[in-house]
């Protein structure tokens, strides 16, 4: 068991050491590795501009982002996974993920979400996993996942 944990830690550290600062104004606050963009643990209050359009994995956890525009991720059509956990999001625009048709994983854990629009994930038919734990959600709309027939984890 200790061996497995050690291997996981080493692999995680190697992944982090390969990440280099992203080039370009604004996005330089993040690190990039191939098509992955790591902006976690930064003192961000807004989404960095100039996120590369080829981004497949976007990590925006542990920041201070409180609002997102409905077109925040519109240009990121290759986005496969997004982590928005541990932020200050209280609401999400209904069109937030509408252009991200390749999304397979969304993590919205530990925000201040009190509701989720019923059509938020209607364009994300490839969605396999979503996590919304540790929010202020009373209940979820019954039709929220009606278009997500591949959903395996929630």
Coordinates of N, CA and C in Angstrom, one line a residue:
X1 N 0.8 -1.2 0.0 CA 0.0 0.0 0.0 C 0.9 1.3 0.0
X2 N 1.9 1.2 0.8 CA 2.8 2.4 0.9 C 3.5 2.6 -0.4
X3 N 3.8 1.5 -1.1 CA 4.4 1.6 -2.4 C 3.5 2.3 -3.4
X4 N 2.2 2.0 -3.4 CA 1.3 2.6 -4.3 C 1.2 4.1 -4.1
X5 N 1.1 4.5 -2.8 CA 1.0 5.9 -2.4 C 2.2 6.6 -2.9
X6 N 3.4 6.0 -2.7 CA 4.7 6.6 -3.0 C 4.7 6.9 -4.6
X7 N 4.3 5.9 -5.3 CA 4.3 6.0 -6.8 C 3.3 7.1 -7.2
X8 N 2.2 7.2 -6.6 CA 1.2 8.3 -6.9 C 1.8 9.6 -6.6
X9 N 2.4 9.8 -5.5 CA 3.0 11.1 -5.1 C 4.2 11.4 -6.1
X10 N 5.0 10.5 -6.5 CA 6.1 10.7 -7.4 C 5.6 11.1 -8.8
X11 N 4.6 10.4 -9.3 CA 4.0 10.8 -10.6 C 3.4 12.2 -10.5
X12 N 2.7 12.5 -9.4 CA 2.1 13.8 -9.3 C 3.2 14.9 -9.3
X13 N 4.3 14.7 -8.6 CA 5.4 15.6 -8.6 C 6.0 15.8 -10.0
X14 N 6.2 14.7 -10.7 CA 6.8 14.7 -12.0 C 5.9 15.5 -12.9
X15 N 4.6 15.3 -12.8 CA 3.6 16.1 -13.7 C 3.8 17.6 -13.4
X16 N 3.9 17.9 -12.1 CA 4.0 19.3 -11.8 C 5.3 19.9 -12.3
X17 N 6.4 19.2 -12.2 CA 7.7 19.7 -12.6 C 7.8 19.9 -14.1
X18 N 7.0 19.2 -14.9 CA 7.0 19.4 -16.4 C 6.1 20.6 -16.8
X19 N 5.3 21.1 -15.9 CA 4.5 22.2 -16.2 C 5.3 23.5 -16.2
X20 N 5.2 24.3 -17.3 CA 5.9 25.5 -17.4 C 4.9 26.7 -17.4
X21 N 5.4 27.9 -17.1 CA 4.5 29.0 -17.2 C 3.9 29.2 -18.6
X22 N 2.6 29.4 -18.7 CA 2.0 29.6 -20.0 C 2.5 30.9 -20.6
X23 N 2.6 30.9 -21.9 CA 3.1 32.2 -22.5 C 1.9 33.1 -22.8
X24 N 2.2 34.3 -23.0 CA 1.2 35.3 -23.3 C 0.8 36.1 -22.1
X25 N 0.2 37.3 -22.4 CA -0.2 38.2 -21.3 C -1.4 37.5 -20.6
X26 N -1.6 37.8 -19.3 CA -2.7 37.3 -18.5 C -2.6 35.8 -18.1
X27 N -2.4 35.0 -19.1 CA -2.3 33.5 -18.9 C -1.0 33.1 -18.2
X28 N -0.1 34.0 -18.2 CA 1.2 33.7 -17.5 C 1.1 33.4 -16.0
X29 N -0.1 33.7 -15.5 CA -0.3 33.3 -14.0 C -0.6 31.8 -13.9
X30 N -0.7 31.1 -15.0 CA -1.0 29.7 -14.9 C 0.2 28.9 -15.4
X31 N 0.2 27.6 -15.3 CA 1.2 26.7 -15.8 C 0.6 25.9 -16.9
X32 N 1.4 25.6 -17.9 CA 0.8 24.7 -19.0 C 1.7 23.5 -19.2
X33 N 1.1 22.4 -19.6 CA 1.8 21.2 -19.9 C 1.0 20.6 -21.1
X34 N 1.5 20.6 -22.3 CA 0.8 20.2 -23.5 C -0.5 21.0 -23.6
X35 N -1.6 20.3 -23.5 CA -2.9 20.9 -23.6 C -3.6 21.1 -22.2
X36 N -2.9 20.9 -21.2 CA -3.4 21.1 -19.8 C -3.0 22.5 -19.3
X37 N -3.9 23.1 -18.6 CA -3.7 24.5 -18.0 C -4.0 24.4 -16.6
X38 N -3.0 24.7 -15.7 CA -3.1 24.6 -14.3 C -3.1 26.0 -13.7
X39 N -4.2 26.4 -13.2 CA -4.3 27.7 -12.5 C -4.8 27.6 -11.1
X40 N -4.6 26.4 -10.5 CA -5.1 26.2 -9.2 C -4.2 26.8 -8.1
X41 N -4.8 27.2 -7.0 CA -4.0 27.7 -5.9 C -3.5 29.1 -6.2
X42 N -4.0 29.8 -7.1 CA -3.5 31.2 -7.4 C -4.5 32.2 -6.8
X43 N -4.1 33.3 -6.6 CA -5.0 34.4 -6.1 C -5.8 35.0 -7.2
X44 N -6.5 34.2 -7.9 CA -7.3 34.7 -9.0 C -8.7 35.1 -8.5
X45 N -9.2 36.2 -9.0 CA -10.6 36.6 -8.7 C -11.4 36.6 -9.9
X46 N -10.8 36.5 -11.1 CA -11.5 36.4 -12.3 C -10.8 35.3 -13.2
X47 N -11.5 34.9 -14.2 CA -10.9 33.9 -15.1 C -9.8 34.5 -15.9
X48 N -8.6 33.9 -16.0 CA -7.5 34.5 -16.8 C -8.0 34.6 -18.3
X49 N -7.6 35.6 -18.9 CA -7.9 35.7 -20.4 C -6.8 35.0 -21.1
X50 N -7.0 34.8 -22.4 CA -6.0 34.2 -23.3 C -5.7 32.7 -22.9
X51 N -6.7 32.0 -22.4 CA -6.5 30.5 -22.2 C -6.4 29.9 -23.6
X52 N -5.3 29.1 -23.8 CA -5.2 28.6 -25.2 C -6.4 27.8 -25.7
X53 N -6.8 28.0 -26.9 CA -8.1 27.4 -27.4 C -7.9 25.9 -27.5
X54 N -6.7 25.4 -27.5 CA -6.4 23.9 -27.6 C -6.5 23.2 -26.2
X55 N -6.8 24.0 -25.2 CA -6.9 23.4 -23.8 C -7.9 22.3 -23.8
X56 N -7.4 21.1 -23.2 CA -8.3 20.0 -23.0 C -8.6 19.8 -21.5
X57 N -7.7 20.2 -20.6 CA -7.9 20.1 -19.2 C -7.6 21.4 -18.5
X58 N -8.6 21.9 -17.8 CA -8.4 23.2 -17.2 C -8.7 23.1 -15.7
X59 N -7.7 23.5 -14.9 CA -7.7 23.3 -13.4 C -7.7 24.7 -12.8
X60 N -8.9 25.1 -12.3 CA -9.1 26.4 -11.7 C -9.6 26.3 -10.2
X61 N -9.1 25.3 -9.5 CA -9.5 25.1 -8.1 C -8.7 25.9 -7.2
X62 N -9.2 26.1 -6.0 CA -8.6 26.9 -4.9 C -8.2 28.3 -5.3
X63 N -9.1 29.0 -6.0 CA -8.9 30.4 -6.3 C -10.0 31.1 -5.7
X64 N -10.2 32.4 -6.1 CA -11.2 33.2 -5.5 C -12.2 33.7 -6.5
X65 N -12.4 32.9 -7.6 CA -13.3 33.2 -8.6 C -14.7 33.1 -8.1
X66 N -15.5 34.2 -8.3 CA -16.9 34.2 -7.7 C -17.9 34.3 -8.8
X67 N -17.6 34.7 -10.0 CA -18.5 34.8 -11.1 C -17.9 34.4 -12.4
X68 N -18.7 33.8 -13.3 CA -18.2 33.4 -14.6 C -19.2 33.9 -15.6
X69 N -18.7 34.5 -16.7 CA -19.6 35.0 -17.8 C -20.1 33.8 -18.6
X70 N -21.3 33.9 -19.2 CA -21.9 32.8 -19.9 C -21.0 32.3 -21.1
X71 N -20.1 33.2 -21.6 CA -19.2 32.8 -22.6 C -17.8 32.5 -22.1
X72 N -17.6 32.3 -20.9 CA -16.3 32.2 -20.3 C -15.4 31.1 -20.9
X73 N -16.1 30.0 -21.3 CA -15.3 28.9 -21.9 C -15.7 28.6 -23.3
X74 N -16.4 29.5 -24.0 CA -17.0 29.4 -25.3 C -15.9 29.0 -26.4
X75 N -14.7 29.6 -26.3 CA -13.7 29.3 -27.2 C -12.9 28.0 -27.0
X76 N -13.1 27.4 -25.9 CA -12.4 26.2 -25.5 C -13.2 24.9 -25.9
X77 N -13.3 24.8 -27.2 CA -14.2 23.7 -27.8 C -13.5 22.3 -27.6
X78 N -12.3 22.3 -27.3 CA -11.6 21.0 -27.1 C -11.6 20.6 -25.6
X79 N -12.2 21.4 -24.8 CA -12.2 21.1 -23.3 C -12.8 19.8 -23.0
X80 N -12.1 18.9 -22.3 CA -12.5 17.6 -21.9 C -12.8 17.5 -20.4
X81 N -12.1 18.3 -19.7 CA -12.2 18.2 -18.2 C -12.0 19.6 -17.6
X82 N -12.9 20.0 -16.7 CA -12.7 21.3 -16.0 C -12.9 21.1 -14.5
X83 N -12.0 21.7 -13.7 CA -12.1 21.6 -12.3 C -12.3 23.0 -11.8
X84 N -13.4 23.3 -11.2 CA -13.7 24.6 -10.6 C -14.0 24.5 -9.1
X85 N -13.4 23.5 -8.5 CA -13.7 23.3 -7.0 C -13.0 24.3 -6.1
X86 N -13.6 24.5 -5.0 CA -13.0 25.4 -3.9 C -12.8 26.8 -4.4
X87 N -13.9 27.3 -5.0 CA -13.9 28.7 -5.4 C -15.1 29.4 -4.6
X88 N -15.5 30.5 -5.1 CA -16.6 31.3 -4.5 C -17.8 31.4 -5.4
X89 N -18.0 30.5 -6.3 CA -19.1 30.6 -7.2 C -20.4 30.4 -6.5
X90 N -21.3 31.3 -6.7 CA -22.7 31.2 -6.1 C -23.8 30.9 -7.1
X91 N -23.4 31.1 -8.4 CA -24.4 30.8 -9.5 C -23.6 30.5 -10.8
X92 N -24.3 29.9 -11.7 CA -23.7 29.5 -13.0 C -24.6 29.9 -14.1
X93 N -24.1 30.7 -15.1 CA -25.0 31.0 -16.2 C -25.4 29.8 -17.0
X94 N -26.6 29.7 -17.5 CA -27.2 28.5 -18.2 C -26.4 28.2 -19.4
X95 N -25.7 29.1 -20.1 CA -25.0 28.8 -21.3 C -23.5 28.6 -21.0
X96 N -23.1 28.5 -19.8 CA -21.6 28.4 -19.4 C -20.9 27.3 -20.2
X97 N -21.5 26.1 -20.3 CA -20.8 24.9 -20.9 C -21.4 24.6 -22.3
X98 N -22.2 25.4 -22.9 CA -23.0 25.1 -24.1 C -22.1 24.8 -25.3
X99 N -20.9 25.4 -25.4 CA -20.1 25.2 -26.5 C -19.0 24.2 -26.3
X100 N -19.0 23.6 -25.1 CA -18.0 22.6 -24.7 C -18.6 21.2 -24.9
X101 N -18.8 20.8 -26.1 CA -19.5 19.6 -26.4 C -18.7 18.4 -26.1
X102 N -17.4 18.5 -25.9 CA -16.5 17.4 -25.6 C -16.3 17.2 -24.2
X103 N -16.9 18.0 -23.3 CA -16.7 17.8 -21.9 C -17.1 16.4 -21.4
X104 N -16.2 15.8 -20.6 CA -16.4 14.5 -20.0 C -16.5 14.6 -18.5
X105 N -15.8 15.6 -17.9 CA -15.7 15.7 -16.5 C -15.8 17.1 -16.0
X106 N -16.7 17.4 -15.0 CA -16.8 18.7 -14.4 C -16.8 18.6 -12.9
X107 N -16.0 19.3 -12.3 CA -15.9 19.3 -10.8 C -16.3 20.7 -10.3
X108 N -17.4 20.8 -9.6 CA -17.9 22.1 -9.0 C -17.9 22.0 -7.5
X109 N -17.2 21.1 -6.9 CA -17.2 20.9 -5.5 C -16.8 22.1 -4.7
X110 N -17.4 22.2 -3.5 CA -16.9 23.3 -2.5 C -17.0 24.7 -3.0
X111 N -18.1 25.0 -3.5 CA -18.4 26.4 -3.9 C -19.6 26.9 -3.0
X112 N -20.3 27.9 -3.5 CA -21.5 28.4 -2.7 C -22.7 28.3 -3.6
X113 N -22.8 27.3 -4.5 CA -23.9 27.2 -5.4 C -25.2 26.8 -4.6
X114 N -26.2 27.6 -4.9 CA -27.5 27.3 -4.2 C -28.5 26.7 -5.2
X115 N -28.2 26.8 -6.5 CA -29.0 26.1 -7.5 C -28.2 26.0 -8.8
X116 N -28.7 25.1 -9.6 CA -28.0 24.8 -10.9 C -29.1 24.9 -12.0
X117 N -28.9 25.7 -13.0 CA -29.9 25.8 -14.1 C -30.2 24.4 -14.7
X118 N -31.5 24.2 -15.0 CA -31.9 22.8 -15.4 C -31.3 22.5 -16.8
X119 N -30.9 23.5 -17.6 CA -30.3 23.2 -18.9 C -28.8 23.4 -19.0
X120 N -28.1 23.5 -17.8 CA -26.7 23.8 -17.8 C -25.9 22.7 -18.5
X121 N -26.2 21.5 -18.5 CA -25.4 20.4 -19.1 C -26.1 19.8 -20.3
X122 N -27.1 20.5 -20.9 CA -27.8 19.9 -22.0 C -27.0 19.8 -23.3
X123 N -25.9 20.5 -23.5 CA -25.1 20.3 -24.6 C -23.9 19.4 -24.4
X124 N -23.8 18.9 -23.2 CA -22.7 18.0 -22.8 C -23.0 16.6 -22.8
X125 N -23.4 16.0 -24.0 CA -23.8 14.6 -24.1 C -22.7 13.6 -23.8
X126 N -21.5 14.0 -23.9 CA -20.4 13.1 -23.6 C -20.0 13.1 -22.1
X127 N -20.7 13.8 -21.3 CA -20.4 14.0 -19.9 C -20.4 12.6 -19.2
X128 N -19.3 12.3 -18.6 CA -19.2 11.0 -17.8 C -19.3 11.2 -16.3
X129 N -18.7 12.3 -15.8 CA -18.7 12.5 -14.4 C -18.9 14.0 -14.1
X130 N -19.7 14.2 -13.0 CA -19.9 15.5 -12.5 C -19.9 15.4 -11.0
X131 N -19.3 16.4 -10.3 CA -19.3 16.4 -8.9 C -19.7 17.8 -8.4
X132 N -20.7 17.9 -7.5 CA -21.2 19.2 -7.0 C -21.3 19.1 -5.4
X133 N -20.4 18.3 -4.8 CA -20.5 18.1 -3.4 C -20.1 19.4 -2.7
X134 N -20.5 19.5 -1.4 CA -20.2 20.6 -0.6 C -20.6 22.0 -1.1
X135 N -21.8 22.1 -1.6 CA -22.4 23.3 -2.0 C -23.7 23.6 -1.2
X136 N -24.4 24.6 -1.4 CA -25.6 25.0 -0.7 C -26.8 24.5 -1.5
X137 N -26.7 23.5 -2.2 CA -27.8 23.0 -3.1 C -28.8 22.3 -2.2
X138 N -30.1 22.7 -2.3 CA -31.2 22.0 -1.6 C -31.6 20.8 -2.4
X139 N -31.8 21.0 -3.7 CA -32.1 19.8 -4.6 C -31.7 20.2 -6.0
X140 N -31.7 19.2 -6.8 CA -31.3 19.4 -8.2 C -32.5 19.3 -9.1
X141 N -32.7 20.1 -10.2 CA -33.8 19.9 -11.1 C -33.9 18.5 -11.6
X142 N -35.0 17.9 -11.7 CA -35.2 16.6 -12.2 C -34.7 16.3 -13.6
X143 N -34.8 17.3 -14.4 CA -34.4 17.2 -15.8 C -32.9 17.6 -16.1
X144 N -32.2 17.9 -15.0 CA -30.8 18.4 -15.1 C -29.9 17.5 -16.0
X145 N -30.0 16.2 -15.8 CA -29.2 15.3 -16.5 C -29.9 14.5 -17.6
X146 N -31.0 15.0 -18.1 CA -31.8 14.3 -19.1 C -31.0 14.1 -20.4
X147 N -30.1 14.9 -20.7 CA -29.3 14.8 -22.0 C -28.0 14.0 -21.8
X148 N -27.7 13.7 -20.5 CA -26.4 13.1 -20.2 C -26.5 11.6 -19.9
X149 N -26.8 10.9 -21.0 CA -27.1 9.4 -20.9 C -25.8 8.6 -20.6
X150 N -24.7 9.2 -20.8 CA -23.4 8.5 -20.5 C -22.9 8.8 -19.1
X151 N -23.6 9.5 -18.3 CA -23.1 9.9 -17.0 C -22.9 8.7 -16.1
X152 N -21.7 8.5 -15.6 CA -21.4 7.4 -14.8 C -21.2 7.7 -13.3
X153 N -20.9 9.0 -13.0 CA -20.5 9.4 -11.7 C -21.1 10.7 -11.4
X154 N -21.8 10.8 -10.2 CA -22.3 12.1 -9.7 C -22.2 12.1 -8.2

